[in-house]
Amino acid sequence: MLCLCSLSVFAQQWNKKQAAVVLTYDDALNVHLDNVVPALNSLKLKGSFYLTASSPAFTNRLKEWEKVAAGKHELGNHTLYHPCDGSMPGRSFVTPDYDLSSYSVRRISDEIRMTNTVLQALDGKTERTFAYPCGDTKVGDISYVDAIRKDFVAARGVHSEMVQDKSTDLFHIGSFVVNGQTGDELIALVKQAMETNSMIVFLFHGVGGEHALNVSLEAHNELLRFIKANEKKLWNPTFVEAANFMKASALSAATTTK
Ligand SMILES: [Zn+2]
């Protein structure tokens, strides 16, 4: 008997598309307002901006971030002061005042909740997602994930993965850190997501400068043009839209297997 189980019609779908591409931008940089938002808007694509609320490019340009949210992009939470664990290797940039290893779970979750309030004042939203600074999820040996679970729909980490619907922990969604790749290399990752019916989340910092982790404007534009040219096959949600989709499909899977 013919088995239809491997036909792509039965493969997971991303809002009726073959794959999903989520574009995330961390740390509230000026280049996000100056380079990225105009590039996304010109192609009607969406981005999720993980904002560190103490960043000067945030505090000095609040009205512009308000417009970014009104333009259907997502303002995500990346804490007030971006604390990272200074006891880990390669963390000489961490200052003692904002060393996560000397925080308490209460302090990090209070700062994260305060950031939600700041962002809500700009976009009016109560439903939000989070990105762990430096991918760190622990204060010493204690995870702070459970302490913030009720404040968010989902959270983004920094481990590379082609995200699978239904089998992914919404508070541990991976992403591909962009640093120096060419347009072709970024596009190859999207093609891999299409071949495997996955969601790919890109994590950008600098786009055309301003951060040690950086990608050229040209490579970023090439990626955006590829996503636009393949919009029949690719869904480009914000991170919160993607997470809500995954949540709903997990619920419907649970209902149908009962
Ligand atoms: Zn960051």
PDB file of C-alpha atoms and ligand atoms in Angstrom:
ATOM      1  CA  MET A   1       0.000   0.000   0.000  1.00  0.00           C
ATOM      2  CA  LEU A   2       1.222   3.460  -0.868  1.00  0.00           C
ATOM      3  CA  CYS A   3       2.389   5.367   2.162  1.00  0.00           C
ATOM      4  CA  LEU A   4       1.623   9.036   1.923  1.00  0.00           C
ATOM      5  CA  CYS A   5       3.325   9.825   5.194  1.00  0.00           C
ATOM      6  CA  SER A   6       6.483  11.295   3.690  1.00  0.00           C
ATOM      7  CA  LEU A   7       4.724  13.627   1.274  1.00  0.00           C
ATOM      8  CA  SER A   8       5.353  17.244   2.057  1.00  0.00           C
ATOM      9  CA  VAL A   9       1.634  17.902   2.428  1.00  0.00           C
ATOM     10  CA  PHE A  10       1.953  16.199   5.807  1.00  0.00           C
ATOM     11  CA  ALA A  11       5.033  18.107   6.837  1.00  0.00           C
ATOM     12  CA  GLN A  12       4.674  20.840   9.390  1.00  0.00           C
ATOM     13  CA  GLN A  13       3.583  24.127   7.939  1.00  0.00           C
ATOM     14  CA  TRP A  14       4.338  27.622   9.110  1.00  0.00           C
ATOM     15  CA  ASN A  15       1.162  29.633   8.680  1.00  0.00           C
ATOM     16  CA  LYS A  16       0.601  27.655   5.449  1.00  0.00           C
ATOM     17  CA  LYS A  17       4.148  28.332   4.234  1.00  0.00           C
ATOM     18  CA  GLN A  18       7.102  25.994   3.844  1.00  0.00           C
ATOM     19  CA  ALA A  19       9.309  27.742   6.395  1.00  0.00           C
ATOM     20  CA  ALA A  20       9.428  30.766   8.671  1.00  0.00           C
ATOM     21  CA  VAL A  21      12.134  33.429   8.917  1.00  0.00           C
ATOM     22  CA  VAL A  22      12.267  35.623  12.003  1.00  0.00           C
ATOM     23  CA  LEU A  23      14.593  38.624  11.995  1.00  0.00           C
ATOM     24  CA  THR A  24      15.725  39.732  15.459  1.00  0.00           C
ATOM     25  CA  TYR A  25      17.991  42.654  16.342  1.00  0.00           C
ATOM     26  CA  ASP A  26      19.557  42.966  19.800  1.00  0.00           C
ATOM     27  CA  ASP A  27      20.809  45.720  22.110  1.00  0.00           C
ATOM     28  CA  ALA A  28      18.897  48.824  20.855  1.00  0.00           C
ATOM     29  CA  LEU A  29      21.438  50.278  18.407  1.00  0.00           C
ATOM     30  CA  ASN A  30      21.197  53.472  16.347  1.00  0.00           C
ATOM     31  CA  VAL A  31      21.810  51.443  13.175  1.00  0.00           C
ATOM     32  CA  HIS A  32      18.583  49.555  13.828  1.00  0.00           C
ATOM     33  CA  LEU A  33      16.621  52.792  13.505  1.00  0.00           C
ATOM     34  CA  ASP A  34      18.835  54.274  10.786  1.00  0.00           C
ATOM     35  CA  ASN A  35      19.561  51.234   8.587  1.00  0.00           C
ATOM     36  CA  VAL A  36      17.376  48.273   9.482  1.00  0.00           C
ATOM     37  CA  VAL A  37      13.883  49.724   9.933  1.00  0.00           C
ATOM     38  CA  PRO A  38      13.954  51.621   6.583  1.00  0.00           C
ATOM     39  CA  ALA A  39      15.259  48.467   4.818  1.00  0.00           C
ATOM     40  CA  LEU A  40      12.523  46.287   6.356  1.00  0.00           C
ATOM     41  CA  ASN A  41       9.806  48.857   5.655  1.00  0.00           C
ATOM     42  CA  SER A  42      10.826  49.276   2.018  1.00  0.00           C
ATOM     43  CA  LEU A  43      10.106  45.554   1.485  1.00  0.00           C
ATOM     44  CA  LYS A  44       7.193  45.325   3.951  1.00  0.00           C
ATOM     45  CA  LEU A  45       9.113  42.845   6.117  1.00  0.00           C
ATOM     46  CA  LYS A  46       8.937  42.609   9.894  1.00  0.00           C
ATOM     47  CA  GLY A  47      11.583  42.590  12.614  1.00  0.00           C
ATOM     48  CA  SER A  48      11.743  42.008  16.360  1.00  0.00           C
ATOM     49  CA  PHE A  49      13.937  44.466  18.234  1.00  0.00           C
ATOM     50  CA  TYR A  50      15.241  43.263  21.607  1.00  0.00           C
ATOM     51  CA  LEU A  51      15.724  46.515  23.441  1.00  0.00           C
ATOM     52  CA  THR A  52      18.016  47.184  26.377  1.00  0.00           C
ATOM     53  CA  ALA A  53      16.052  49.992  27.992  1.00  0.00           C
ATOM     54  CA  SER A  54      19.130  51.822  29.355  1.00  0.00           C
ATOM     55  CA  SER A  55      20.815  51.987  25.929  1.00  0.00           C
ATOM     56  CA  PRO A  56      21.322  55.623  24.772  1.00  0.00           C
ATOM     57  CA  ALA A  57      19.953  54.683  21.330  1.00  0.00           C
ATOM     58  CA  PHE A  58      16.751  53.770  23.175  1.00  0.00           C
ATOM     59  CA  THR A  59      16.495  56.549  25.777  1.00  0.00           C
ATOM     60  CA  ASN A  60      17.415  59.314  23.289  1.00  0.00           C
ATOM     61  CA  ARG A  61      15.101  58.098  20.517  1.00  0.00           C
ATOM     62  CA  LEU A  62      11.922  56.957  22.275  1.00  0.00           C
ATOM     63  CA  LYS A  63       9.553  58.552  19.752  1.00  0.00           C
ATOM     64  CA  GLU A  64      11.249  56.723  16.909  1.00  0.00           C
ATOM     65  CA  TRP A  65      10.914  53.370  18.701  1.00  0.00           C
ATOM     66  CA  GLU A  66       7.250  54.161  19.234  1.00  0.00           C
ATOM     67  CA  LYS A  67       6.914  54.553  15.464  1.00  0.00           C
ATOM     68  CA  VAL A  68       8.746  51.261  14.909  1.00  0.00           C
ATOM     69  CA  ALA A  69       6.104  49.504  17.024  1.00  0.00           C
ATOM     70  CA  ALA A  70       3.276  51.308  15.220  1.00  0.00           C
ATOM     71  CA  GLY A  71       4.814  49.992  11.978  1.00  0.00           C
ATOM     72  CA  LYS A  72       4.013  46.422  13.088  1.00  0.00           C
ATOM     73  CA  HIS A  73       7.519  45.520  14.210  1.00  0.00           C
ATOM     74  CA  GLU A  74       7.972  44.000  17.665  1.00  0.00           C
ATOM     75  CA  LEU A  75       9.583  45.713  20.629  1.00  0.00           C
ATOM     76  CA  GLY A  76      11.071  42.866  22.655  1.00  0.00           C
ATOM     77  CA  ASN A  77      12.545  42.856  26.155  1.00  0.00           C
ATOM     78  CA  HIS A  78      16.346  42.566  26.512  1.00  0.00           C
ATOM     79  CA  THR A  79      16.398  43.813  30.145  1.00  0.00           C
ATOM     80  CA  LEU A  80      17.195  47.230  31.615  1.00  0.00           C
ATOM     81  CA  TYR A  81      20.985  46.928  31.920  1.00  0.00           C
ATOM     82  CA  HIS A  82      21.947  43.831  29.916  1.00  0.00           C
ATOM     83  CA  PRO A  83      23.582  41.870  32.757  1.00  0.00           C
ATOM     84  CA  CYS A  84      25.726  38.898  31.679  1.00  0.00           C
ATOM     85  CA  ASP A  85      27.567  36.305  33.744  1.00  0.00           C
ATOM     86  CA  GLY A  86      31.081  37.750  34.168  1.00  0.00           C
ATOM     87  CA  SER A  87      32.431  34.485  35.563  1.00  0.00           C
ATOM     88  CA  MET A  88      32.173  32.803  32.145  1.00  0.00           C
ATOM     89  CA  PRO A  89      35.143  32.718  29.741  1.00  0.00           C
ATOM     90  CA  GLY A  90      35.486  35.676  27.355  1.00  0.00           C
ATOM     91  CA  ARG A  91      33.399  37.994  29.510  1.00  0.00           C
ATOM     92  CA  SER A  92      35.947  40.706  30.298  1.00  0.00           C
ATOM     93  CA  PHE A  93      33.407  43.262  28.991  1.00  0.00           C
ATOM     94  CA  VAL A  94      31.094  42.591  31.956  1.00  0.00           C
ATOM     95  CA  THR A  95      31.338  45.318  34.616  1.00  0.00           C
ATOM     96  CA  PRO A  96      31.019  44.397  38.327  1.00  0.00           C
ATOM     97  CA  ASP A  97      27.820  46.484  38.730  1.00  0.00           C
ATOM     98  CA  TYR A  98      26.027  44.491  36.037  1.00  0.00           C
ATOM     99  CA  ASP A  99      27.503  41.044  36.523  1.00  0.00           C
ATOM    100  CA  LEU A 100      24.616  38.567  36.476  1.00  0.00           C
ATOM    101  CA  SER A 101      26.557  36.167  38.713  1.00  0.00           C
ATOM    102  CA  SER A 102      26.282  38.688  41.564  1.00  0.00           C
ATOM    103  CA  TYR A 103      22.563  39.413  40.968  1.00  0.00           C
ATOM    104  CA  SER A 104      19.681  37.688  42.755  1.00  0.00           C
ATOM    105  CA  VAL A 105      16.809  36.060  40.839  1.00  0.00           C
ATOM    106  CA  ARG A 106      14.578  38.771  42.349  1.00  0.00           C
ATOM    107  CA  ARG A 107      16.789  41.564  41.016  1.00  0.00           C
ATOM    108  CA  ILE A 108      16.972  40.254  37.428  1.00  0.00           C
ATOM    109  CA  SER A 109      13.241  39.494  37.294  1.00  0.00           C
ATOM    110  CA  ASP A 110      12.382  42.924  38.783  1.00  0.00           C
ATOM    111  CA  GLU A 111      14.561  44.645  36.155  1.00  0.00           C
ATOM    112  CA  ILE A 112      12.989  42.585  33.386  1.00  0.00           C
ATOM    113  CA  ARG A 113       9.447  43.418  34.578  1.00  0.00           C
ATOM    114  CA  MET A 114      10.329  47.115  34.759  1.00  0.00           C
ATOM    115  CA  THR A 115      11.505  46.910  31.152  1.00  0.00           C
ATOM    116  CA  ASN A 116       8.139  45.406  30.178  1.00  0.00           C
ATOM    117  CA  THR A 117       6.458  48.442  31.747  1.00  0.00           C
ATOM    118  CA  VAL A 118       8.695  50.820  29.790  1.00  0.00           C
ATOM    119  CA  LEU A 119       7.959  48.995  26.529  1.00  0.00           C
ATOM    120  CA  GLN A 120       4.234  48.883  27.268  1.00  0.00           C
ATOM    121  CA  ALA A 121       4.284  52.665  27.663  1.00  0.00           C
ATOM    122  CA  LEU A 122       5.556  52.856  24.070  1.00  0.00           C
ATOM    123  CA  ASP A 123       3.501  50.225  22.283  1.00  0.00           C
ATOM    124  CA  GLY A 124       0.529  49.547  24.601  1.00  0.00           C
ATOM    125  CA  LYS A 125       1.130  45.800  24.460  1.00  0.00           C
ATOM    126  CA  THR A 126       0.902  43.333  27.336  1.00  0.00           C
ATOM    127  CA  GLU A 127       1.986  40.320  25.272  1.00  0.00           C
ATOM    128  CA  ARG A 128       5.746  40.255  24.788  1.00  0.00           C
ATOM    129  CA  THR A 129       8.834  38.113  24.206  1.00  0.00           C
ATOM    130  CA  PHE A 130      12.261  38.146  25.818  1.00  0.00           C
ATOM    131  CA  ALA A 131      15.863  37.582  24.701  1.00  0.00           C
ATOM    132  CA  TYR A 132      18.412  36.409  27.304  1.00  0.00           C
ATOM    133  CA  PRO A 133      21.402  38.799  27.382  1.00  0.00           C
ATOM    134  CA  CYS A 134      24.488  36.837  26.263  1.00  0.00           C
ATOM    135  CA  GLY A 135      22.178  33.792  26.241  1.00  0.00           C
ATOM    136  CA  ASP A 136      22.646  33.514  30.032  1.00  0.00           C
ATOM    137  CA  THR A 137      19.686  31.984  31.856  1.00  0.00           C
ATOM    138  CA  LYS A 138      21.182  31.460  35.319  1.00  0.00           C
ATOM    139  CA  VAL A 139      22.085  33.551  38.328  1.00  0.00           C
ATOM    140  CA  GLY A 140      24.943  31.475  39.713  1.00  0.00           C
ATOM    141  CA  ASP A 141      23.508  27.956  39.550  1.00  0.00           C
ATOM    142  CA  ILE A 142      19.861  29.016  39.673  1.00  0.00           C
ATOM    143  CA  SER A 143      17.799  29.411  36.498  1.00  0.00           C
ATOM    144  CA  TYR A 144      15.719  32.588  36.351  1.00  0.00           C
ATOM    145  CA  VAL A 145      13.559  31.270  33.493  1.00  0.00           C
ATOM    146  CA  ASP A 146      10.684  30.152  35.723  1.00  0.00           C
ATOM    147  CA  ALA A 147      10.667  33.517  37.508  1.00  0.00           C
ATOM    148  CA  ILE A 148       9.797  35.340  34.240  1.00  0.00           C
ATOM    149  CA  ARG A 149       7.709  32.654  32.507  1.00  0.00           C
ATOM    150  CA  LYS A 150       4.369  34.289  33.280  1.00  0.00           C
ATOM    151  CA  ASP A 151       5.582  37.658  31.944  1.00  0.00           C
ATOM    152  CA  PHE A 152       6.257  36.434  28.389  1.00  0.00           C
ATOM    153  CA  VAL A 153       4.888  34.341  25.541  1.00  0.00           C
ATOM    154  CA  ALA A 154       8.350  32.996  24.695  1.00  0.00           C
ATOM    155  CA  ALA A 155      12.073  33.664  24.950  1.00  0.00           C
ATOM    156  CA  ARG A 156      14.954  33.499  22.509  1.00  0.00           C
ATOM    157  CA  GLY A 157      18.318  31.915  23.249  1.00  0.00           C
ATOM    158  CA  VAL A 158      21.564  31.992  21.272  1.00  0.00           C
ATOM    159  CA  HIS A 159      22.113  28.319  20.381  1.00  0.00           C
ATOM    160  CA  SER A 160      21.961  27.579  16.636  1.00  0.00           C
ATOM    161  CA  GLU A 161      18.993  25.457  15.638  1.00  0.00           C
ATOM    162  CA  MET A 162      16.516  24.928  12.857  1.00  0.00           C
ATOM    163  CA  VAL A 163      13.381  25.321  14.983  1.00  0.00           C
ATOM    164  CA  GLN A 164      10.757  22.599  14.780  1.00  0.00           C
ATOM    165  CA  ASP A 165       7.152  23.391  15.581  1.00  0.00           C
ATOM    166  CA  LYS A 166       5.545  21.374  18.420  1.00  0.00           C
ATOM    167  CA  SER A 167       8.818  19.977  19.809  1.00  0.00           C
ATOM    168  CA  THR A 168      10.435  23.246  20.874  1.00  0.00           C
ATOM    169  CA  ASP A 169      10.433  24.731  24.372  1.00  0.00           C
ATOM    170  CA  LEU A 170       9.039  28.237  23.860  1.00  0.00           C
ATOM    171  CA  PHE A 171      11.446  29.597  26.493  1.00  0.00           C
ATOM    172  CA  HIS A 172      14.466  28.106  24.755  1.00  0.00           C
ATOM    173  CA  ILE A 173      14.092  28.948  21.071  1.00  0.00           C
ATOM    174  CA  GLY A 174      17.444  29.001  19.284  1.00  0.00           C
ATOM    175  CA  SER A 175      18.817  31.534  16.824  1.00  0.00           C
ATOM    176  CA  PHE A 176      21.702  31.971  14.398  1.00  0.00           C
ATOM    177  CA  VAL A 177      24.112  34.679  15.531  1.00  0.00           C
ATOM    178  CA  VAL A 178      25.097  36.809  12.556  1.00  0.00           C
ATOM    179  CA  ASN A 179      28.695  38.010  12.490  1.00  0.00           C
ATOM    180  CA  GLY A 180      30.465  38.673   9.207  1.00  0.00           C
ATOM    181  CA  GLN A 181      28.487  36.276   7.003  1.00  0.00           C
ATOM    182  CA  THR A 182      27.964  37.106   3.328  1.00  0.00           C
ATOM    183  CA  GLY A 183      24.497  37.448   1.821  1.00  0.00           C
ATOM    184  CA  ASP A 184      24.932  34.038   0.169  1.00  0.00           C
ATOM    185  CA  GLU A 185      25.792  32.406   3.495  1.00  0.00           C
ATOM    186  CA  LEU A 186      22.702  33.893   5.154  1.00  0.00           C
ATOM    187  CA  ILE A 187      20.513  32.844   2.225  1.00  0.00           C
ATOM    188  CA  ALA A 188      21.933  29.285   2.403  1.00  0.00           C
ATOM    189  CA  LEU A 189      20.610  29.061   5.975  1.00  0.00           C
ATOM    190  CA  VAL A 190      17.128  30.117   4.832  1.00  0.00           C
ATOM    191  CA  LYS A 191      17.267  27.489   2.081  1.00  0.00           C
ATOM    192  CA  GLN A 192      18.173  24.891   4.719  1.00  0.00           C
ATOM    193  CA  ALA A 193      15.102  25.977   6.727  1.00  0.00           C
ATOM    194  CA  MET A 194      12.950  25.577   3.597  1.00  0.00           C
ATOM    195  CA  GLU A 195      14.319  22.091   2.916  1.00  0.00           C
ATOM    196  CA  THR A 196      13.616  20.979   6.482  1.00  0.00           C
ATOM    197  CA  ASN A 197      10.279  22.828   6.990  1.00  0.00           C
ATOM    198  CA  SER A 198      11.804  24.745   9.865  1.00  0.00           C
ATOM    199  CA  MET A 199      11.707  28.174  11.372  1.00  0.00           C
ATOM    200  CA  ILE A 200      14.990  30.040  11.327  1.00  0.00           C
ATOM    201  CA  VAL A 201      15.610  32.915  13.713  1.00  0.00           C
ATOM    202  CA  PHE A 202      18.432  35.316  12.836  1.00  0.00           C
ATOM    203  CA  LEU A 203      20.114  37.257  15.645  1.00  0.00           C
ATOM    204  CA  PHE A 204      21.672  40.505  14.441  1.00  0.00           C
ATOM    205  CA  HIS A 205      23.577  43.136  16.398  1.00  0.00           C
ATOM    206  CA  GLY A 206      25.410  45.646  14.182  1.00  0.00           C
ATOM    207  CA  VAL A 207      24.061  46.059  10.656  1.00  0.00           C
ATOM    208  CA  GLY A 208      26.489  48.307   8.796  1.00  0.00           C
ATOM    209  CA  GLY A 209      28.490  48.965  11.985  1.00  0.00           C
ATOM    210  CA  GLU A 210      28.114  50.055  15.644  1.00  0.00           C
ATOM    211  CA  HIS A 211      28.806  46.663  17.249  1.00  0.00           C
ATOM    212  CA  ALA A 212      31.664  44.130  17.379  1.00  0.00           C
ATOM    213  CA  LEU A 213      29.227  41.514  16.064  1.00  0.00           C
ATOM    214  CA  ASN A 214      28.352  42.974  12.694  1.00  0.00           C
ATOM    215  CA  VAL A 215      27.076  42.258   9.210  1.00  0.00           C
ATOM    216  CA  SER A 216      27.443  44.459   6.131  1.00  0.00           C
ATOM    217  CA  LEU A 217      24.460  46.400   4.841  1.00  0.00           C
ATOM    218  CA  GLU A 218      24.920  44.621   1.534  1.00  0.00           C
ATOM    219  CA  ALA A 219      24.675  41.119   3.051  1.00  0.00           C
ATOM    220  CA  HIS A 220      21.659  42.158   5.144  1.00  0.00           C
ATOM    221  CA  ASN A 221      19.939  43.620   2.065  1.00  0.00           C
ATOM    222  CA  GLU A 222      20.634  40.479   0.034  1.00  0.00           C
ATOM    223  CA  LEU A 223      18.973  38.379   2.741  1.00  0.00           C
ATOM    224  CA  LEU A 224      15.928  40.670   2.880  1.00  0.00           C
ATOM    225  CA  ARG A 225      15.561  40.629  -0.911  1.00  0.00           C
ATOM    226  CA  PHE A 226      15.682  36.802  -0.904  1.00  0.00           C
ATOM    227  CA  ILE A 227      12.954  36.610   1.761  1.00  0.00           C
ATOM    228  CA  LYS A 228      10.782  39.020  -0.232  1.00  0.00           C
ATOM    229  CA  ALA A 229      11.345  37.186  -3.522  1.00  0.00           C
ATOM    230  CA  ASN A 230      10.258  33.916  -1.869  1.00  0.00           C
ATOM    231  CA  GLU A 231       7.316  35.254   0.100  1.00  0.00           C
ATOM    232  CA  LYS A 232       4.986  32.574  -1.293  1.00  0.00           C
ATOM    233  CA  LYS A 233       7.074  29.945   0.495  1.00  0.00           C
ATOM    234  CA  LEU A 234       8.363  31.928   3.460  1.00  0.00           C
ATOM    235  CA  TRP A 235       6.462  33.344   6.407  1.00  0.00           C
ATOM    236  CA  ASN A 236       8.114  36.379   8.020  1.00  0.00           C
ATOM    237  CA  PRO A 237       6.422  36.887  11.384  1.00  0.00           C
ATOM    238  CA  THR A 238       7.717  38.785  14.382  1.00  0.00           C
ATOM    239  CA  PHE A 239       9.043  36.522  17.141  1.00  0.00           C
ATOM    240  CA  VAL A 240       5.869  36.964  19.198  1.00  0.00           C
ATOM    241  CA  GLU A 241       3.680  36.071  16.203  1.00  0.00           C
ATOM    242  CA  ALA A 242       5.767  32.953  15.569  1.00  0.00           C
ATOM    243  CA  ALA A 243       5.607  31.960  19.249  1.00  0.00           C
ATOM    244  CA  ASN A 244       1.829  32.423  19.355  1.00  0.00           C
ATOM    245  CA  PHE A 245       1.526  30.262  16.233  1.00  0.00           C
ATOM    246  CA  MET A 246       3.633  27.525  17.859  1.00  0.00           C
ATOM    247  CA  LYS A 247       1.604  27.754  21.061  1.00  0.00           C
ATOM    248  CA  ALA A 248      -1.682  27.404  19.148  1.00  0.00           C
ATOM    249  CA  SER A 249      -0.442  24.467  17.086  1.00  0.00           C
ATOM    250  CA  ALA A 250       0.828  22.699  20.233  1.00  0.00           C
ATOM    251  CA  LEU A 251      -2.631  23.172  21.776  1.00  0.00           C
ATOM    252  CA  SER A 252      -4.439  21.836  18.710  1.00  0.00           C
ATOM    253  CA  ALA A 253      -2.049  18.840  18.571  1.00  0.00           C
ATOM    254  CA  ALA A 254      -2.840  18.126  22.239  1.00  0.00           C
ATOM    255  CA  THR A 255      -6.584  18.322  21.529  1.00  0.00           C
ATOM    256  CA  THR A 256      -6.504  16.035  18.492  1.00  0.00           C
ATOM    257  CA  THR A 257      -4.457  13.332  20.240  1.00  0.00           C
ATOM    258  CA  LYS A 258      -6.879  13.156  23.174  1.00  0.00           C
TER     259      LYS A 258
HETATM  260 ZN    ZN B   1      22.442  41.605  23.947  1.00  0.00          ZN
END
